[in-house]
PDB file of C-alpha atoms in Angstrom:
ATOM      1  CA  ARG Y   1     -14.248 -12.074   4.410  1.00  0.00           C
ATOM      2  CA  ALA Y   2     -10.815 -11.010   5.535  1.00  0.00           C
ATOM      3  CA  PRO Y   3      -7.996 -11.475   3.042  1.00  0.00           C
ATOM      4  CA  ASP Y   4      -5.682 -14.478   3.270  1.00  0.00           C
ATOM      5  CA  TYR Y   5      -2.307 -13.249   2.087  1.00  0.00           C
ATOM      6  CA  ALA Y   6      -0.956 -16.806   1.882  1.00  0.00           C
ATOM      7  CA  SER Y   7      -3.284 -17.164  -1.125  1.00  0.00           C
ATOM      8  CA  ALA Y   8      -2.355 -15.601  -4.467  1.00  0.00           C
ATOM      9  CA  VAL Y   9      -6.017 -14.694  -4.995  1.00  0.00           C
ATOM     10  CA  ASP Y  10      -5.713 -11.898  -2.424  1.00  0.00           C
ATOM     11  CA  TRP Y  11      -2.900 -10.176  -4.299  1.00  0.00           C
ATOM     12  CA  CYS Y  12      -3.327  -8.072  -7.439  1.00  0.00           C
ATOM     13  CA  GLU Y  13       0.331  -8.780  -8.187  1.00  0.00           C
ATOM     14  CA  ARG Y  14       2.690 -11.148  -6.399  1.00  0.00           C
ATOM     15  CA  ALA Y  15       5.647 -12.208  -8.463  1.00  0.00           C
ATOM     16  CA  PHE Y  16       9.228 -13.049  -7.613  1.00  0.00           C
ATOM     17  CA  ILE Y  17      11.894 -13.210 -10.290  1.00  0.00           C
ATOM     18  CA  ALA Y  18      15.353 -13.892  -8.898  1.00  0.00           C
ATOM     19  CA  ASP Y  19      17.236 -11.457 -11.139  1.00  0.00           C
ATOM     20  CA  LYS Y  20      15.121  -8.515  -9.975  1.00  0.00           C
ATOM     21  CA  PRO Y  21      17.038  -7.233  -6.935  1.00  0.00           C
ATOM     22  CA  ILE Y  22      14.411  -4.875  -5.475  1.00  0.00           C
ATOM     23  CA  ASP Y  23      10.813  -5.370  -4.390  1.00  0.00           C
ATOM     24  CA  VAL Y  24       7.940  -2.922  -4.523  1.00  0.00           C
ATOM     25  CA  PHE Y  25       5.171  -3.182  -1.948  1.00  0.00           C
ATOM     26  CA  TYR Y  26       2.381  -1.279  -3.658  1.00  0.00           C
ATOM     27  CA  VAL Y  27      -0.978  -0.175  -2.215  1.00  0.00           C
ATOM     28  CA  HIS Y  28      -3.499   0.717  -4.910  1.00  0.00           C
ATOM     29  CA  PRO Y  29      -5.777   3.788  -5.012  1.00  0.00           C
ATOM     30  CA  THR Y  30      -9.539   3.808  -4.603  1.00  0.00           C
ATOM     31  CA  THR Y  31     -11.272   1.691  -7.207  1.00  0.00           C
ATOM     32  CA  TYR Y  32     -14.494   1.148  -5.238  1.00  0.00           C
ATOM     33  CA  GLY Y  33     -16.678   4.051  -6.247  1.00  0.00           C
ATOM     34  CA  THR Y  34     -20.040   2.929  -4.888  1.00  0.00           C
ATOM     35  CA  THR Y  35     -21.525   1.857  -1.581  1.00  0.00           C
ATOM     36  CA  ASN Y  36     -23.266  -1.193  -3.072  1.00  0.00           C
ATOM     37  CA  HIS Y  37     -21.621  -3.473  -0.519  1.00  0.00           C
ATOM     38  CA  GLY Y  38     -21.181  -0.913   2.270  1.00  0.00           C
ATOM     39  CA  MET Y  39     -18.391   1.521   2.950  1.00  0.00           C
ATOM     40  CA  ASN Y  40     -15.664  -1.115   2.470  1.00  0.00           C
ATOM     41  CA  GLN Y  41     -15.307  -3.180  -0.675  1.00  0.00           C
ATOM     42  CA  LEU Y  42     -15.983  -6.896  -0.642  1.00  0.00           C
ATOM     43  CA  LEU Y  43     -12.824  -8.655  -1.778  1.00  0.00           C
ATOM     44  CA  ASP Y  44     -14.717 -10.954  -4.119  1.00  0.00           C
ATOM     45  CA  ASP Y  45     -16.607  -8.278  -6.108  1.00  0.00           C
ATOM     46  CA  PRO Y  46     -15.593  -9.155  -9.704  1.00  0.00           C
ATOM     47  CA  GLY Y  47     -16.132  -5.662 -11.124  1.00  0.00           C
ATOM     48  CA  VAL Y  48     -14.015  -3.960  -8.475  1.00  0.00           C
ATOM     49  CA  ARG Y  49     -11.332  -6.670  -8.763  1.00  0.00           C
ATOM     50  CA  GLN Y  50     -11.117  -6.069 -12.520  1.00  0.00           C
ATOM     51  CA  THR Y  51     -10.868  -2.294 -12.082  1.00  0.00           C
ATOM     52  CA  THR Y  52      -8.325  -2.684  -9.282  1.00  0.00           C
ATOM     53  CA  ASP Y  53      -6.181  -5.084 -11.288  1.00  0.00           C
ATOM     54  CA  ALA Y  54      -6.180  -2.780 -14.328  1.00  0.00           C
ATOM     55  CA  SER Y  55      -5.268   0.251 -12.214  1.00  0.00           C
ATOM     56  CA  THR Y  56      -2.550  -1.669 -10.408  1.00  0.00           C
ATOM     57  CA  ARG Y  57      -1.023  -3.058 -13.615  1.00  0.00           C
ATOM     58  CA  SER Y  58      -0.902   0.427 -15.084  1.00  0.00           C
ATOM     59  CA  GLN Y  59       0.605   2.096 -12.057  1.00  0.00           C
ATOM     60  CA  VAL Y  60       3.216  -0.545 -11.187  1.00  0.00           C
ATOM     61  CA  SER Y  61       4.396  -0.795 -14.782  1.00  0.00           C
ATOM     62  CA  VAL Y  62       6.986   1.906 -14.053  1.00  0.00           C
ATOM     63  CA  PHE Y  63       8.718  -0.535 -11.656  1.00  0.00           C
ATOM     64  CA  GLN Y  64       8.125  -3.841 -13.410  1.00  0.00           C
ATOM     65  CA  ASP Y  65      11.325  -4.141 -15.464  1.00  0.00           C
ATOM     66  CA  ARG Y  66      13.605  -4.092 -12.425  1.00  0.00           C
ATOM     67  CA  CYS Y  67      11.430  -4.912  -9.415  1.00  0.00           C
ATOM     68  CA  ASN Y  68       9.314  -7.695  -7.996  1.00  0.00           C
ATOM     69  CA  ILE Y  69       5.809  -6.348  -7.402  1.00  0.00           C
ATOM     70  CA  TYR Y  70       3.732  -7.207  -4.336  1.00  0.00           C
ATOM     71  CA  ALA Y  71       0.341  -5.484  -4.468  1.00  0.00           C
ATOM     72  CA  PRO Y  72      -2.222  -6.760  -1.975  1.00  0.00           C
ATOM     73  CA  ARG Y  73      -5.962  -6.627  -2.297  1.00  0.00           C
ATOM     74  CA  TYR Y  74      -7.557  -4.969   0.701  1.00  0.00           C
ATOM     75  CA  ARG Y  75     -11.037  -4.038   1.820  1.00  0.00           C
ATOM     76  CA  GLN Y  76     -10.656  -0.493   0.563  1.00  0.00           C
ATOM     77  CA  MET Y  77     -12.924   2.329   1.602  1.00  0.00           C
ATOM     78  CA  SER Y  78     -15.563   3.537  -0.788  1.00  0.00           C
ATOM     79  CA  ILE Y  79     -14.944   6.948  -2.267  1.00  0.00           C
ATOM     80  CA  ALA Y  80     -17.942   8.037  -0.150  1.00  0.00           C
ATOM     81  CA  ALA Y  81     -16.118   7.095   3.067  1.00  0.00           C
ATOM     82  CA  ILE Y  82     -13.026   9.123   2.168  1.00  0.00           C
ATOM     83  CA  GLY Y  83     -15.077  12.342   2.266  1.00  0.00           C
ATOM     84  CA  MET Y  84     -16.513  11.640   5.718  1.00  0.00           C
ATOM     85  CA  PRO Y  85     -15.417  13.435   8.887  1.00  0.00           C
ATOM     86  CA  ASP Y  86     -12.558  11.556  10.577  1.00  0.00           C
ATOM     87  CA  ASP Y  87     -14.660  10.182  13.449  1.00  0.00           C
ATOM     88  CA  GLU Y  88     -17.248   8.727  11.050  1.00  0.00           C
ATOM     89  CA  GLN Y  89     -14.606   7.400   8.657  1.00  0.00           C
ATOM     90  CA  LYS Y  90     -12.481   5.740  11.358  1.00  0.00           C
ATOM     91  CA  PRO Y  91     -14.025   2.217  11.352  1.00  0.00           C
ATOM     92  CA  TYR Y  92     -13.787   1.996   7.550  1.00  0.00           C
ATOM     93  CA  PHE Y  93     -10.221   3.335   7.515  1.00  0.00           C
ATOM     94  CA  ASP Y  94      -9.218   0.973  10.325  1.00  0.00           C
ATOM     95  CA  LEU Y  95     -10.534  -2.056   8.430  1.00  0.00           C
ATOM     96  CA  ALA Y  96      -8.623  -1.134   5.261  1.00  0.00           C
ATOM     97  CA  LEU Y  97      -5.507  -0.303   7.290  1.00  0.00           C
ATOM     98  CA  GLN Y  98      -5.650  -3.640   9.111  1.00  0.00           C
ATOM     99  CA  ASP Y  99      -5.600  -5.418   5.759  1.00  0.00           C
ATOM    100  CA  VAL Y 100      -2.625  -3.358   4.529  1.00  0.00           C
ATOM    101  CA  HIS Y 101      -0.834  -3.995   7.833  1.00  0.00           C
ATOM    102  CA  ASP Y 102      -1.483  -7.740   7.575  1.00  0.00           C
ATOM    103  CA  ALA Y 103      -0.341  -7.814   3.940  1.00  0.00           C
ATOM    104  CA  PHE Y 104       2.891  -5.988   4.773  1.00  0.00           C
ATOM    105  CA  VAL Y 105       3.610  -8.273   7.731  1.00  0.00           C
ATOM    106  CA  TYR Y 106       2.971 -11.312   5.506  1.00  0.00           C
ATOM    107  CA  TYR Y 107       5.191  -9.850   2.786  1.00  0.00           C
ATOM    108  CA  MET Y 108       8.060  -9.207   5.215  1.00  0.00           C
ATOM    109  CA  GLU Y 109       7.784 -12.623   6.897  1.00  0.00           C
ATOM    110  CA  HIS Y 110       7.228 -14.810   3.820  1.00  0.00           C
ATOM    111  CA  LEU Y 111       8.114 -13.020   0.586  1.00  0.00           C
ATOM    112  CA  ASN Y 112      10.803 -10.380   1.122  1.00  0.00           C
ATOM    113  CA  ASN Y 113      13.725 -12.602   2.187  1.00  0.00           C
ATOM    114  CA  GLY Y 114      15.889  -9.618   3.168  1.00  0.00           C
ATOM    115  CA  ARG Y 115      15.749  -7.799  -0.177  1.00  0.00           C
ATOM    116  CA  PRO Y 116      15.626  -3.996  -0.402  1.00  0.00           C
ATOM    117  CA  PHE Y 117      12.159  -2.649  -1.122  1.00  0.00           C
ATOM    118  CA  ILE Y 118      10.222   0.421  -2.151  1.00  0.00           C
ATOM    119  CA  LEU Y 119       6.969   1.341  -0.447  1.00  0.00           C
ATOM    120  CA  ALA Y 120       4.737   2.670  -3.219  1.00  0.00           C
ATOM    121  CA  ALA Y 121       1.145   3.824  -3.165  1.00  0.00           C
ATOM    122  CA  HIS Y 122      -1.313   6.204  -4.713  1.00  0.00           C
ATOM    123  CA  SER Y 123      -4.235   8.174  -3.254  1.00  0.00           C
ATOM    124  CA  GLN Y 124      -6.131   5.978  -0.735  1.00  0.00           C
ATOM    125  CA  GLY Y 125      -3.131   3.655  -0.798  1.00  0.00           C
ATOM    126  CA  SER Y 126      -0.890   6.540   0.290  1.00  0.00           C
ATOM    127  CA  TYR Y 127      -3.422   7.511   2.968  1.00  0.00           C
ATOM    128  CA  LEU Y 128      -3.231   3.964   4.310  1.00  0.00           C
ATOM    129  CA  MET Y 129       0.577   3.954   4.140  1.00  0.00           C
ATOM    130  CA  HIS Y 130       0.458   7.198   6.128  1.00  0.00           C
ATOM    131  CA  GLY Y 131      -1.544   5.283   8.734  1.00  0.00           C
ATOM    132  CA  LEU Y 132       0.878   2.353   8.672  1.00  0.00           C
ATOM    133  CA  LEU Y 133       3.881   4.646   9.134  1.00  0.00           C
ATOM    134  CA  GLU Y 134       2.092   6.523  11.898  1.00  0.00           C
ATOM    135  CA  ARG Y 135       0.960   3.452  13.854  1.00  0.00           C
ATOM    136  CA  ASN Y 136       3.532   0.787  12.946  1.00  0.00           C
ATOM    137  CA  ARG Y 137       6.762   2.468  11.874  1.00  0.00           C
ATOM    138  CA  ASP Y 138       8.683  -0.297  13.631  1.00  0.00           C
ATOM    139  CA  LEU Y 139       7.580  -2.772  10.934  1.00  0.00           C
ATOM    140  CA  ILE Y 140       9.657  -1.015   8.272  1.00  0.00           C
ATOM    141  CA  PRO Y 141      13.391  -1.789   8.468  1.00  0.00           C
ATOM    142  CA  ASP Y 142      15.372   1.314   7.508  1.00  0.00           C
ATOM    143  CA  GLU Y 143      18.287  -0.760   6.228  1.00  0.00           C
ATOM    144  CA  GLN Y 144      16.055  -2.290   3.501  1.00  0.00           C
ATOM    145  CA  LEU Y 145      13.924   0.739   2.621  1.00  0.00           C
ATOM    146  CA  VAL Y 146      14.992   2.174  -0.725  1.00  0.00           C
ATOM    147  CA  SER Y 147      12.280   4.861  -0.662  1.00  0.00           C
ATOM    148  CA  ALA Y 148       8.677   5.531   0.172  1.00  0.00           C
ATOM    149  CA  TYR Y 149       7.005   6.650  -3.064  1.00  0.00           C
ATOM    150  CA  LEU Y 150       3.639   7.799  -1.715  1.00  0.00           C
ATOM    151  CA  ILE Y 151       1.771   9.878  -4.268  1.00  0.00           C
ATOM    152  CA  GLY Y 152      -1.552  11.683  -4.017  1.00  0.00           C
ATOM    153  CA  TRP Y 153      -1.788  12.311  -0.289  1.00  0.00           C
ATOM    154  CA  THR Y 154      -0.546  15.139   1.911  1.00  0.00           C
ATOM    155  CA  PHE Y 155       2.482  14.508   4.114  1.00  0.00           C
ATOM    156  CA  THR Y 156       3.542  17.337   6.402  1.00  0.00           C
ATOM    157  CA  ASP Y 157       6.933  18.149   7.912  1.00  0.00           C
ATOM    158  CA  GLU Y 158       5.479  16.935  11.217  1.00  0.00           C
ATOM    159  CA  ASP Y 159       4.571  13.603   9.605  1.00  0.00           C
ATOM    160  CA  LEU Y 160       8.099  13.171   8.257  1.00  0.00           C
ATOM    161  CA  GLN Y 161       9.541  13.917  11.671  1.00  0.00           C
ATOM    162  CA  ALA Y 162       7.146  11.490  13.389  1.00  0.00           C
ATOM    163  CA  PHE Y 163       7.920   8.768  10.821  1.00  0.00           C
ATOM    164  CA  GLY Y 164      11.653   9.357  11.014  1.00  0.00           C
ATOM    165  CA  LEU Y 165      11.805   9.712   7.233  1.00  0.00           C
ATOM    166  CA  PRO Y 166      13.454  12.570   5.387  1.00  0.00           C
ATOM    167  CA  LEU Y 167      11.899  14.122   2.323  1.00  0.00           C
ATOM    168  CA  ALA Y 168      13.877  12.823  -0.659  1.00  0.00           C
ATOM    169  CA  VAL Y 169      15.593  15.732  -2.387  1.00  0.00           C
ATOM    170  CA  THR Y 170      18.111  14.016  -4.689  1.00  0.00           C
ATOM    171  CA  PRO Y 171      17.592  11.187  -7.184  1.00  0.00           C
ATOM    172  CA  ASP Y 172      20.138   8.913  -5.475  1.00  0.00           C
ATOM    173  CA  GLN Y 173      18.965   9.459  -1.890  1.00  0.00           C
ATOM    174  CA  LEU Y 174      17.978   6.287  -0.042  1.00  0.00           C
ATOM    175  CA  GLY Y 175      15.307   5.934   2.620  1.00  0.00           C
ATOM    176  CA  GLY Y 176      13.426   9.140   1.832  1.00  0.00           C
ATOM    177  CA  LEU Y 177       9.803   9.965   1.151  1.00  0.00           C
ATOM    178  CA  ILE Y 178       8.899  10.954  -2.402  1.00  0.00           C
ATOM    179  CA  THR Y 179       5.482  12.551  -2.671  1.00  0.00           C
ATOM    180  CA  TRP Y 180       3.257  15.115  -4.276  1.00  0.00           C
ATOM    181  CA  ASN Y 181      -0.428  15.808  -4.017  1.00  0.00           C
TER     182      ASN Y 181
END
């Protein structure tokens, strides 16, 4: 099934607390390590959901004191799909990316309410954010973007130029990409 982002069940984290002035839209790393259900995870697999939730809670904890966390579930690619050649991987990547796209659109239309936000992701999540920035940069309003904290994937100078994002080089710089791989 496709996720329904109007339902809390399709979010690992979705919490708004009024005194937290910044949001984090977080895309989790790969937690589907098999191909038991194919190359993309089924959203209702209880074991993967538990692993995903634990990973997400751990990784977003750095933001939790000051930020509202919005972390969608998505039909992530299996670790086996990530190692495939691009042409073979494409349908599995596109499915996961469509979910992340839909979650971000839902977040912006129904949950953000004009607040500044951080794009955060790790590993496969950063790979998918790379795809979102590459294909749908227009969805991300520069005036609200605090930073893009996209860890565990390679971003080149050409990517930064194509995305229209500078590499963040100072701790108080707004709107930059923070990354390492």
